[in-house]
mmCIF file with all atom_site columns, N, CA and C in Angstrom:
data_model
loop_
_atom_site.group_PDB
_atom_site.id
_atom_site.type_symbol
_atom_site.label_atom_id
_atom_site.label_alt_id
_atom_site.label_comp_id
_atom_site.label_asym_id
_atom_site.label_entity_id
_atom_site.label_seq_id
_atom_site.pdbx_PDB_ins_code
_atom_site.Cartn_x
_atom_site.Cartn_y
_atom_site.Cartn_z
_atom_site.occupancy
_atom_site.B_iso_or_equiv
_atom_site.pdbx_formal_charge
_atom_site.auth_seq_id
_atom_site.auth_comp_id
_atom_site.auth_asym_id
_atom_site.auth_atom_id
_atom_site.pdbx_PDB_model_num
ATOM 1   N N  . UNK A 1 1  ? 72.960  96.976  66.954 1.00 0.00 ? 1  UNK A N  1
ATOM 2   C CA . UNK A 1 1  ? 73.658  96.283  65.892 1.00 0.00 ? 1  UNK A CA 1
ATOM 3   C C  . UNK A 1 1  ? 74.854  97.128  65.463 1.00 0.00 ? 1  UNK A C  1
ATOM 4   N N  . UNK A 1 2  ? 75.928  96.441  65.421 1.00 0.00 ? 2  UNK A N  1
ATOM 5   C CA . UNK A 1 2  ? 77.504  97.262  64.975 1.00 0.00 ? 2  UNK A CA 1
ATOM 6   C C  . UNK A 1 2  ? 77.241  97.509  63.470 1.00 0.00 ? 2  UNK A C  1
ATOM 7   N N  . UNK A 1 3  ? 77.909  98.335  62.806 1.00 0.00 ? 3  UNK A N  1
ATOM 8   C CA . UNK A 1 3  ? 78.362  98.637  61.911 1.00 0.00 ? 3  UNK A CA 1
ATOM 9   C C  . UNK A 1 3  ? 79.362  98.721  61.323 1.00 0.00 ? 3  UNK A C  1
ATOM 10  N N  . UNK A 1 4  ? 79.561  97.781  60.190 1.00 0.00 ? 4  UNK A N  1
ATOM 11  C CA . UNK A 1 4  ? 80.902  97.336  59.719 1.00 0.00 ? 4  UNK A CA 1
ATOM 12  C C  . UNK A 1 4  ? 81.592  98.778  59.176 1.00 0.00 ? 4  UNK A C  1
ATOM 13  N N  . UNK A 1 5  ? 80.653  99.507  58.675 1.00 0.00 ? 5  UNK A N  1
ATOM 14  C CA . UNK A 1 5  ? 81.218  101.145 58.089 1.00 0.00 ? 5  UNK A CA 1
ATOM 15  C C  . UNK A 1 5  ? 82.077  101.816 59.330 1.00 0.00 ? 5  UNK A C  1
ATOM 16  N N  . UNK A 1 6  ? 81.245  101.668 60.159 1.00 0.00 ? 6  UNK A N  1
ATOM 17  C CA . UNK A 1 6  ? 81.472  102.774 61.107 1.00 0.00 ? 6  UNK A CA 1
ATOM 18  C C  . UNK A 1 6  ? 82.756  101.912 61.537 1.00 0.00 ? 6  UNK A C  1
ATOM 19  N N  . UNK A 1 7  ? 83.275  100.673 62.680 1.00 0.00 ? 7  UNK A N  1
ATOM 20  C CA . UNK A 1 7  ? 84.229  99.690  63.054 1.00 0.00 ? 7  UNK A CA 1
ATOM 21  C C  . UNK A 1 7  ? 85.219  100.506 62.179 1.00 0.00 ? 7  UNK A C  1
ATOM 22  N N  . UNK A 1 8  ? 85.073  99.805  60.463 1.00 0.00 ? 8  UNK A N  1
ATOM 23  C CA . UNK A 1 8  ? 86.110  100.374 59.524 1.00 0.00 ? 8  UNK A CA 1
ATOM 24  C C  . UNK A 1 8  ? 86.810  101.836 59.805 1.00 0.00 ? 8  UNK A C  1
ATOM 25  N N  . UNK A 1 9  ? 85.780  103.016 60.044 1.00 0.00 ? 9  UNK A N  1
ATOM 26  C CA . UNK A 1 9  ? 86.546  104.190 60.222 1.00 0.00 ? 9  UNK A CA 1
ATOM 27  C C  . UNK A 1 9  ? 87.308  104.057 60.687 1.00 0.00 ? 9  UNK A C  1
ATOM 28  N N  . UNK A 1 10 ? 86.662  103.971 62.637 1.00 0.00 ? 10 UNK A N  1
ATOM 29  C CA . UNK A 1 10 ? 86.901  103.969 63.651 1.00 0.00 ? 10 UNK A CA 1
ATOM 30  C C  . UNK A 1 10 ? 88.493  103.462 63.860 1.00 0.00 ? 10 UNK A C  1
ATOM 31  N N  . UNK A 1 11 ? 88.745  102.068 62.855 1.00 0.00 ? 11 UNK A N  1
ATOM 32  C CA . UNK A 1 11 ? 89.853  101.649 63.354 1.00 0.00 ? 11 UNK A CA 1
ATOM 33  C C  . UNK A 1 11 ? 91.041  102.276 62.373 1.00 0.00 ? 11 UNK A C  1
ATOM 34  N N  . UNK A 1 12 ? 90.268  102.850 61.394 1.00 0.00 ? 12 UNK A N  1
ATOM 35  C CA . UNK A 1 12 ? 91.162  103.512 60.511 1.00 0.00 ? 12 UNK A CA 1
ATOM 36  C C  . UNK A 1 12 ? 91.659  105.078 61.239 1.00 0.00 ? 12 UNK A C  1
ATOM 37  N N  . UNK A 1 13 ? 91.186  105.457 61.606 1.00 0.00 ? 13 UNK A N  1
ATOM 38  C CA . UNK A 1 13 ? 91.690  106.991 62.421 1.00 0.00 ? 13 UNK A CA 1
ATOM 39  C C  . UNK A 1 13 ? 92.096  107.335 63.855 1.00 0.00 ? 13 UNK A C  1
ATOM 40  N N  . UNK A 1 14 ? 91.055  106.334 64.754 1.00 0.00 ? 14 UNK A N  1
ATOM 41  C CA . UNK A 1 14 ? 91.103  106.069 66.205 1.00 0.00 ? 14 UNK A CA 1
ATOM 42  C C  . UNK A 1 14 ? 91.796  104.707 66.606 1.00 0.00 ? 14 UNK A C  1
ATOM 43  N N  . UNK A 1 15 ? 91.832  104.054 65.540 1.00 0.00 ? 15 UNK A N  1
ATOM 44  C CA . UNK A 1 15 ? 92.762  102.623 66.281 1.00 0.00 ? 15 UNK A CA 1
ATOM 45  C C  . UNK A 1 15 ? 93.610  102.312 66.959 1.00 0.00 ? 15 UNK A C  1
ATOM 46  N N  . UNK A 1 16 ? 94.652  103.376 66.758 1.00 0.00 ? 16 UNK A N  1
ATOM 47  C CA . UNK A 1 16 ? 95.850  103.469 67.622 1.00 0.00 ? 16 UNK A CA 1
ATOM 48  C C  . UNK A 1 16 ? 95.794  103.294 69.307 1.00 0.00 ? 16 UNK A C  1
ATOM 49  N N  . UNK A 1 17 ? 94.169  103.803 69.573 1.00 0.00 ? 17 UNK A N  1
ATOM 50  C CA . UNK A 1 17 ? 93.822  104.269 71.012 1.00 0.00 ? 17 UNK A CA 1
ATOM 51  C C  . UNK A 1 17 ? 92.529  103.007 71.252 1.00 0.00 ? 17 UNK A C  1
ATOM 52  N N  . UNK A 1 18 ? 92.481  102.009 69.722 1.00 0.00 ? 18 UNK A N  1
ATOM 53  C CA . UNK A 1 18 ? 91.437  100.841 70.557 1.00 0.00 ? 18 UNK A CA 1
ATOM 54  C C  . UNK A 1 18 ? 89.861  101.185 70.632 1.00 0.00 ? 18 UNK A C  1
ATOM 55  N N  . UNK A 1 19 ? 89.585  102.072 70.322 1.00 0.00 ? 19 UNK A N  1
ATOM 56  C CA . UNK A 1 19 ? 88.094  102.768 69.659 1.00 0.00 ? 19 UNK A CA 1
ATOM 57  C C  . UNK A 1 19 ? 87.099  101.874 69.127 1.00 0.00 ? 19 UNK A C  1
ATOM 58  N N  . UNK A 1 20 ? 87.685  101.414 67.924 1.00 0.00 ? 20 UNK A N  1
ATOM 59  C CA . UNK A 1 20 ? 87.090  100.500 67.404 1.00 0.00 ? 20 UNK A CA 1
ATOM 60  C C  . UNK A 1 20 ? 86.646  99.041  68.014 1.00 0.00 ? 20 UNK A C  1
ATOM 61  N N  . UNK A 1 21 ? 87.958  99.225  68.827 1.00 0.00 ? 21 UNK A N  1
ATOM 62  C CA . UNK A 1 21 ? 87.425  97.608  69.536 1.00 0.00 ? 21 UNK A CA 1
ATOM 63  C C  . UNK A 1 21 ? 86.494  97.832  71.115 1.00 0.00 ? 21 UNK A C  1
ATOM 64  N N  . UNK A 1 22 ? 86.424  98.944  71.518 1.00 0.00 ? 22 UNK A N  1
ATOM 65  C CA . UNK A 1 22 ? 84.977  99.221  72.290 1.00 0.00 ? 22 UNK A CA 1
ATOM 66  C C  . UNK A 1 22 ? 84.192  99.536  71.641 1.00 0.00 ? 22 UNK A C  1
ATOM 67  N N  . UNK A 1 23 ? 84.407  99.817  70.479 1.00 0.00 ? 23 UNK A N  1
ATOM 68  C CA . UNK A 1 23 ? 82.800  99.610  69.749 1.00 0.00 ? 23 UNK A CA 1
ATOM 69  C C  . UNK A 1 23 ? 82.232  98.715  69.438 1.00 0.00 ? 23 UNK A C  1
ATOM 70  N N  . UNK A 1 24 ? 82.860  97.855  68.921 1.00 0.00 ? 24 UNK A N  1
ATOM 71  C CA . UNK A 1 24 ? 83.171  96.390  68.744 1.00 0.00 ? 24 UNK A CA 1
ATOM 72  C C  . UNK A 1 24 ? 82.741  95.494  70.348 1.00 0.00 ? 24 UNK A C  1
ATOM 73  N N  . UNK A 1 25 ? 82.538  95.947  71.260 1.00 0.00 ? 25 UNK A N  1
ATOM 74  C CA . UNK A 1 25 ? 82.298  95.870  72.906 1.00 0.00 ? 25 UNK A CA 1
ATOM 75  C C  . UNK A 1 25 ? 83.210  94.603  73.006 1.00 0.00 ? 25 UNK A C  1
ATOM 76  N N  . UNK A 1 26 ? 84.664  94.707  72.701 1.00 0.00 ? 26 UNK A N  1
ATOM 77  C CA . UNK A 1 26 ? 85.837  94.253  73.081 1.00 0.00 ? 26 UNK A CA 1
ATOM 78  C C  . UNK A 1 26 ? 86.659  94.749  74.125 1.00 0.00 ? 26 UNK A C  1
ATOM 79  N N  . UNK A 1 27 ? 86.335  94.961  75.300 1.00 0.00 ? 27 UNK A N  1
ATOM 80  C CA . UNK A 1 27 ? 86.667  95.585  76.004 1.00 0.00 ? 27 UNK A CA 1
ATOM 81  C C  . UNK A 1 27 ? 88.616  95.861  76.697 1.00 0.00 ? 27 UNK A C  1
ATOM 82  N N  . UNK A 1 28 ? 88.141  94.300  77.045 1.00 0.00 ? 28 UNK A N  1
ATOM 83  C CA . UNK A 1 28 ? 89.896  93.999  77.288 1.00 0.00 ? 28 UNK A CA 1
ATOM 84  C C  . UNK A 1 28 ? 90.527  94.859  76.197 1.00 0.00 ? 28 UNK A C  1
ATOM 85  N N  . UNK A 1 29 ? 90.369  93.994  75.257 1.00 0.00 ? 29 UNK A N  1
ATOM 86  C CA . UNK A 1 29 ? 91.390  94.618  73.619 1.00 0.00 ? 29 UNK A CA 1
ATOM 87  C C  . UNK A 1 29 ? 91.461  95.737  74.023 1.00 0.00 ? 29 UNK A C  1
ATOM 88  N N  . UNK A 1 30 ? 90.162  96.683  74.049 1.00 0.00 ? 30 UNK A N  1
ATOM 89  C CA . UNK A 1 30 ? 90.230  98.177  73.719 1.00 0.00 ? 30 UNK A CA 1
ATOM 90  C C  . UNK A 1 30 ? 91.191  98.634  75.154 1.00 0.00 ? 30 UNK A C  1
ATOM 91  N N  . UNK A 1 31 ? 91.550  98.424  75.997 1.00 0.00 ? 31 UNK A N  1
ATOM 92  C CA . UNK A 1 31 ? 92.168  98.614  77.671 1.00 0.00 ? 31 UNK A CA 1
ATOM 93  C C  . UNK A 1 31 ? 93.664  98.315  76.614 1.00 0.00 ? 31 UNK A C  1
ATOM 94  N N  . UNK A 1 32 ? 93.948  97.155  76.442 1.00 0.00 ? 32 UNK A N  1
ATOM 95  C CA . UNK A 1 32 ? 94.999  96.880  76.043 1.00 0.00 ? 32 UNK A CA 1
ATOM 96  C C  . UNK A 1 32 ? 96.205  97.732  74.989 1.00 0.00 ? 32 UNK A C  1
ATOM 97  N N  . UNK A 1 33 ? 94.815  98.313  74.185 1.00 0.00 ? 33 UNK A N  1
ATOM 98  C CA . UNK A 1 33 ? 95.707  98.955  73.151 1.00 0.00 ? 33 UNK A CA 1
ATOM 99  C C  . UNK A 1 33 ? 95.629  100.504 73.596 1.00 0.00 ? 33 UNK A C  1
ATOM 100 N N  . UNK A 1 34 ? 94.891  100.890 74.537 1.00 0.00 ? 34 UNK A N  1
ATOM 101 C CA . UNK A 1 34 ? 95.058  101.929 75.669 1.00 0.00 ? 34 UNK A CA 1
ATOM 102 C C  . UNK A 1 34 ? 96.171  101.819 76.255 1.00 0.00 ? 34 UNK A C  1
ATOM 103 N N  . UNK A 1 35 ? 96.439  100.906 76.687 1.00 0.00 ? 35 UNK A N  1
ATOM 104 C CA . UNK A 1 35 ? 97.947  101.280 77.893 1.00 0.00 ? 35 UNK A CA 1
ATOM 105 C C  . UNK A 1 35 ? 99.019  100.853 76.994 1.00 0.00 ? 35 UNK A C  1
ATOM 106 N N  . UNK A 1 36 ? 99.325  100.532 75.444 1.00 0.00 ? 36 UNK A N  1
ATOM 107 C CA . UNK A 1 36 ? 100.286 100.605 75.108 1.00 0.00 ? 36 UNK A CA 1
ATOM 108 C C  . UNK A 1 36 ? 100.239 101.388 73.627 1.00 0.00 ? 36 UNK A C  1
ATOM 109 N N  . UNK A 1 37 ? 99.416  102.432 73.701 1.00 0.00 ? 37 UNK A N  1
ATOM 110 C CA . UNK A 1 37 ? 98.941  103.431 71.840 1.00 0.00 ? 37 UNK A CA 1
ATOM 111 C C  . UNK A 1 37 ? 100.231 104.071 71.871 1.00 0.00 ? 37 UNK A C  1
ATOM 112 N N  . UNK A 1 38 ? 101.417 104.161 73.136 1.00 0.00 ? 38 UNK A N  1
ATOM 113 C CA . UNK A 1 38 ? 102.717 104.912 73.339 1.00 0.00 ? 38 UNK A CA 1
ATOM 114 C C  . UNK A 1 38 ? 103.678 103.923 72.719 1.00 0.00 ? 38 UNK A C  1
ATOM 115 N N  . UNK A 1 39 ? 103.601 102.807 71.923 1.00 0.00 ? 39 UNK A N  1
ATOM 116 C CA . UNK A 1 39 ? 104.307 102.040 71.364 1.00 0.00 ? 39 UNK A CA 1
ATOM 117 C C  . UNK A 1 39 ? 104.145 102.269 70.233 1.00 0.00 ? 39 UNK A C  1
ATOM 118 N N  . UNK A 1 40 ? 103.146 102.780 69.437 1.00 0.00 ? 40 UNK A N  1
ATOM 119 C CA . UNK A 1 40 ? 102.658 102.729 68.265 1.00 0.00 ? 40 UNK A CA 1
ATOM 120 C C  . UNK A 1 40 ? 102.333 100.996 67.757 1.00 0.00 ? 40 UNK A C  1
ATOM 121 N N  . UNK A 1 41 ? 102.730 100.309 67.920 1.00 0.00 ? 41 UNK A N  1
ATOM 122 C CA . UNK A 1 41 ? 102.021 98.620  68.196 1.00 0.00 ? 41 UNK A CA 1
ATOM 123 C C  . UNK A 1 41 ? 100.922 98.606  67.982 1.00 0.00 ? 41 UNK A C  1
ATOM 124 N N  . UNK A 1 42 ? 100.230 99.362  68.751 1.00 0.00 ? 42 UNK A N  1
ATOM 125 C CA . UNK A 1 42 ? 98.585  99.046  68.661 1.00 0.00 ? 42 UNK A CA 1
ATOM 126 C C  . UNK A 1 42 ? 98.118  99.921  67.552 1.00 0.00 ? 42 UNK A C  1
ATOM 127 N N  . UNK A 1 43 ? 98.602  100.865 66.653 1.00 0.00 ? 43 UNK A N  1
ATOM 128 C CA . UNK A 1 43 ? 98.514  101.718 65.576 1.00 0.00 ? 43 UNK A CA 1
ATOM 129 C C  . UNK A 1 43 ? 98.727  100.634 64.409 1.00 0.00 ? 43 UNK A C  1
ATOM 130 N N  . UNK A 1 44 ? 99.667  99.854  64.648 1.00 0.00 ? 44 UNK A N  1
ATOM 131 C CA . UNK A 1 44 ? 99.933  99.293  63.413 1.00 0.00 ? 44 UNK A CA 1
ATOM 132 C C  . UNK A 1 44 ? 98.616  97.884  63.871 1.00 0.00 ? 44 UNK A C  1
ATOM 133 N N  . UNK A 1 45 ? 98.583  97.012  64.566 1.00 0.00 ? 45 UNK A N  1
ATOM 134 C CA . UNK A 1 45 ? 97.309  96.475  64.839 1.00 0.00 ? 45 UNK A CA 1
ATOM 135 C C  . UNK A 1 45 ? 96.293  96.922  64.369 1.00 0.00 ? 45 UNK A C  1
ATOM 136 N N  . UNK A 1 46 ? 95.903  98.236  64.395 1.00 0.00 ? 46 UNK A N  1
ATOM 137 C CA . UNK A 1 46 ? 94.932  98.758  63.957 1.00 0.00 ? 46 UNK A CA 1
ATOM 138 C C  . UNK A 1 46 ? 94.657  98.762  62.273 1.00 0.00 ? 46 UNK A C  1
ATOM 139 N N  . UNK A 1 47 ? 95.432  99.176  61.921 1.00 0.00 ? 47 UNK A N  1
ATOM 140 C CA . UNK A 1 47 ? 95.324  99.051  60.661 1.00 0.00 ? 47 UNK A CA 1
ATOM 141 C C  . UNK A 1 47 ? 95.444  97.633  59.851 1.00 0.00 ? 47 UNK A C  1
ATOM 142 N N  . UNK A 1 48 ? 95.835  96.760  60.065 1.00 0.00 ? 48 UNK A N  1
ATOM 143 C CA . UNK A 1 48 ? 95.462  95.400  60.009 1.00 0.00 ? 48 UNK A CA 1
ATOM 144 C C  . UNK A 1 48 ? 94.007  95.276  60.099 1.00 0.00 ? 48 UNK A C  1
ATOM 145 N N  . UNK A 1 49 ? 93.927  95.575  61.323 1.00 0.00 ? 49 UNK A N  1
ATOM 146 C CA . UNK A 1 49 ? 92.296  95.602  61.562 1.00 0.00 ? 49 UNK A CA 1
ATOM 147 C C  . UNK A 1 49 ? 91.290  96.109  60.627 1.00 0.00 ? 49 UNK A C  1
ATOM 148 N N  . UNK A 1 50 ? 92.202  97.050  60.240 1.00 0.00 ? 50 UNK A N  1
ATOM 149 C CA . UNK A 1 50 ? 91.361  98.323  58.960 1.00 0.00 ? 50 UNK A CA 1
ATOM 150 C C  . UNK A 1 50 ? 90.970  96.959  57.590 1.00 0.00 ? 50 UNK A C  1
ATOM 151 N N  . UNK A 1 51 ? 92.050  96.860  57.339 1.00 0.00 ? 51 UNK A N  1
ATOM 152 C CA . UNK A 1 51 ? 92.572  95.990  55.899 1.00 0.00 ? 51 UNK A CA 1
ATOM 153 C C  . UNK A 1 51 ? 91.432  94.678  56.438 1.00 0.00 ? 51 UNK A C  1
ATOM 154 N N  . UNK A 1 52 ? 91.278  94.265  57.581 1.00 0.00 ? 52 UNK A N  1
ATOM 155 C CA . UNK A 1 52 ? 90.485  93.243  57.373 1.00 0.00 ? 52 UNK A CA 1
ATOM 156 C C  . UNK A 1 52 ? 89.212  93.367  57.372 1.00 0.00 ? 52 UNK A C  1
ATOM 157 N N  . UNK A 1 53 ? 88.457  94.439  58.050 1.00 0.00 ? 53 UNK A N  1
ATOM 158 C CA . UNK A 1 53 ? 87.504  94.799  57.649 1.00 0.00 ? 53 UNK A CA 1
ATOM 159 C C  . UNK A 1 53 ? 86.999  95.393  56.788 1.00 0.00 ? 53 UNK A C  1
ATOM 160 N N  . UNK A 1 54 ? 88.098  95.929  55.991 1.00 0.00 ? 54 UNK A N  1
ATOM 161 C CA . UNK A 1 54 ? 87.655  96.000  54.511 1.00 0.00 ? 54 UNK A CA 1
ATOM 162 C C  . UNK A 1 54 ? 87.046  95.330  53.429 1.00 0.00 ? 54 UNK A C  1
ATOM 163 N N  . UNK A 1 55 ? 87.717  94.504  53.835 1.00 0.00 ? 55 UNK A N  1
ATOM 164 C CA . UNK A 1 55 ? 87.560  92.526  52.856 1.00 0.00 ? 55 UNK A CA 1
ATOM 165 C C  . UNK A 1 55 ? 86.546  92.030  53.299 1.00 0.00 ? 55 UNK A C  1
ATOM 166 N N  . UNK A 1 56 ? 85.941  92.378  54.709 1.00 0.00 ? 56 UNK A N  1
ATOM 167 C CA . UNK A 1 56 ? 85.531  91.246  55.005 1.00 0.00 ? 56 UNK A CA 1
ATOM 168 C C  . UNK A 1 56 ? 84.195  91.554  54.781 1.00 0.00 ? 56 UNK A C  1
ATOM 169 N N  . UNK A 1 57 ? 83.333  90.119  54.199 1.00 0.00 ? 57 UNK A N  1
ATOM 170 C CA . UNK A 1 57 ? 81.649  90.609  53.852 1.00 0.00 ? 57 UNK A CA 1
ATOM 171 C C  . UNK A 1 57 ? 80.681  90.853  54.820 1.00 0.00 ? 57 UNK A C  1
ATOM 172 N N  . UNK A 1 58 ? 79.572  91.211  54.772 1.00 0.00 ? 58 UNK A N  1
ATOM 173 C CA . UNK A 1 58 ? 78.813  92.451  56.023 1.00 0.00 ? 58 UNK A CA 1
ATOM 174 C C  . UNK A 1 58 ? 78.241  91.157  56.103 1.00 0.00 ? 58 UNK A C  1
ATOM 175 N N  . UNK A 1 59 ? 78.053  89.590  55.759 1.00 0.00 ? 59 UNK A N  1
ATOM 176 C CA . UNK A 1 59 ? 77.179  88.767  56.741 1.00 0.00 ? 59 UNK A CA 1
ATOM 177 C C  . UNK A 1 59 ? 78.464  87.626  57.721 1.00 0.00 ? 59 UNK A C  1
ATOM 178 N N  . UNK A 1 60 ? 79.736  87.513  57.320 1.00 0.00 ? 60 UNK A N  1
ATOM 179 C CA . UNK A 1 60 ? 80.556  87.618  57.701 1.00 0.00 ? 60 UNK A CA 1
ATOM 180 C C  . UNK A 1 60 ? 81.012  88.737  59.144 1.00 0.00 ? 60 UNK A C  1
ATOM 181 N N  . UNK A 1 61 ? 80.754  89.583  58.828 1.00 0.00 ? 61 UNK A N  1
ATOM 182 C CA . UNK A 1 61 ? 81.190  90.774  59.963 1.00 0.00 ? 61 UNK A CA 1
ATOM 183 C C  . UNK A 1 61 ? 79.834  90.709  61.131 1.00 0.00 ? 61 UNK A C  1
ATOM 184 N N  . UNK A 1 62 ? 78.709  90.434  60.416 1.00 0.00 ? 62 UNK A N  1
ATOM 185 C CA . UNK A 1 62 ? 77.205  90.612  61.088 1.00 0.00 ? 62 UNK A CA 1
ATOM 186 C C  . UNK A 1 62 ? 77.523  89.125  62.194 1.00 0.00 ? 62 UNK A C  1
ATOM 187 N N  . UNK A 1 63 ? 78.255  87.716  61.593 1.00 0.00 ? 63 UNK A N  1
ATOM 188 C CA . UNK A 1 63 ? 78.084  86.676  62.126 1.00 0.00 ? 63 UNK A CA 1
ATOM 189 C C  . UNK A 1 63 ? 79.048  86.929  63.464 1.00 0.00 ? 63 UNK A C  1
ATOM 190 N N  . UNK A 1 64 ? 80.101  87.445  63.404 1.00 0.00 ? 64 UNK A N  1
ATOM 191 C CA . UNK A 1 64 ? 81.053  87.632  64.325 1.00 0.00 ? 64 UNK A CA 1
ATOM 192 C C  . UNK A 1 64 ? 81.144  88.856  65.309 1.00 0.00 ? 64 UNK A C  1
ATOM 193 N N  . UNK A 1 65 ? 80.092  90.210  65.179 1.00 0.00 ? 65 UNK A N  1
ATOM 194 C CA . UNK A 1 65 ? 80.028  90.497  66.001 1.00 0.00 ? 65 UNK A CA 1
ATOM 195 C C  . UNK A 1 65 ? 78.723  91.013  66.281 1.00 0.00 ? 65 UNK A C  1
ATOM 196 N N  . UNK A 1 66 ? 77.993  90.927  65.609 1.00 0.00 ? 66 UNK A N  1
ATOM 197 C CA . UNK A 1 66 ? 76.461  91.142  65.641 1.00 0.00 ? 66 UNK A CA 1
ATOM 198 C C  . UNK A 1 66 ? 75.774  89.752  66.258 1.00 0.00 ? 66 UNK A C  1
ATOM 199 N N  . UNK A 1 67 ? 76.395  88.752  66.376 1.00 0.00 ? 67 UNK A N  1
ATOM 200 C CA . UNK A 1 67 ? 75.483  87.233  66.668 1.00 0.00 ? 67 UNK A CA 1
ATOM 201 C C  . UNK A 1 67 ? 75.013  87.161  67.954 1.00 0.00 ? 67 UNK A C  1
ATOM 202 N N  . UNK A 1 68 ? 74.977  88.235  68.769 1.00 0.00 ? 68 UNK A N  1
ATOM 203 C CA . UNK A 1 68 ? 74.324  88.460  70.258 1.00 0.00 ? 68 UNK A CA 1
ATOM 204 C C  . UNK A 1 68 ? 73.246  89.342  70.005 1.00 0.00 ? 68 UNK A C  1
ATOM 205 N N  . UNK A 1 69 ? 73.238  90.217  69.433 1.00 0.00 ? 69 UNK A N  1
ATOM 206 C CA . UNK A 1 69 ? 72.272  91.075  69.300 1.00 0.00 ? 69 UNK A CA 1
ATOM 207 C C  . UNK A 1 69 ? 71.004  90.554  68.158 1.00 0.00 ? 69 UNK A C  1
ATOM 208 N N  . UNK A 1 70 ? 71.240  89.663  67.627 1.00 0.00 ? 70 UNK A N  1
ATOM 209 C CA . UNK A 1 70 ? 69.634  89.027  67.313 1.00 0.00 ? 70 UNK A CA 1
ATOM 210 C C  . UNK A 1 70 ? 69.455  89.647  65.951 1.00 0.00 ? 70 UNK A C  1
ATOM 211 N N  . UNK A 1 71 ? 70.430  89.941  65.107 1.00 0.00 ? 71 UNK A N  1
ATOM 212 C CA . UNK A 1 71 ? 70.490  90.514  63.346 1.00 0.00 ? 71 UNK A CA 1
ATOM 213 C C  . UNK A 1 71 ? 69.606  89.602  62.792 1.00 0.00 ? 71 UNK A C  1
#
């Protein structure tokens, strides 16, 4: 089961490099913002990412990426 705490760091410090979104077992994404973290693009993505998982509520976050793993 993911953790909305942990995601949150993750994309708050490591996002730039897509961390969060293999944790997230987003794989593509996380490749994607790998071959372009030299744009800074995927830094600012990231933090978007941050801001929305901030907001967003843990059965909300549980429905969208926890709903395979059987929460």
């Amino acid at each position: 089961m993911k953790s909305k705490f942990t995601a949150t760091i993750l994309a708050l410090f490591l996002g730039g490099l897509g961390i969060h979104r293999f944790y997230l077992r987003q794989n593509v994404k996380g490749i994607l913002y790998l071959l372009f973290f030299w744009t800074f693009v995927p830094a600012l993505i990231a933090f978007f990412d941050f801001l929305i998982f901030m907001t967003m509520s843990e059965e909300r976050f549980n429905y969208k990426y926890n709903l395979q793993t059987g929460f």
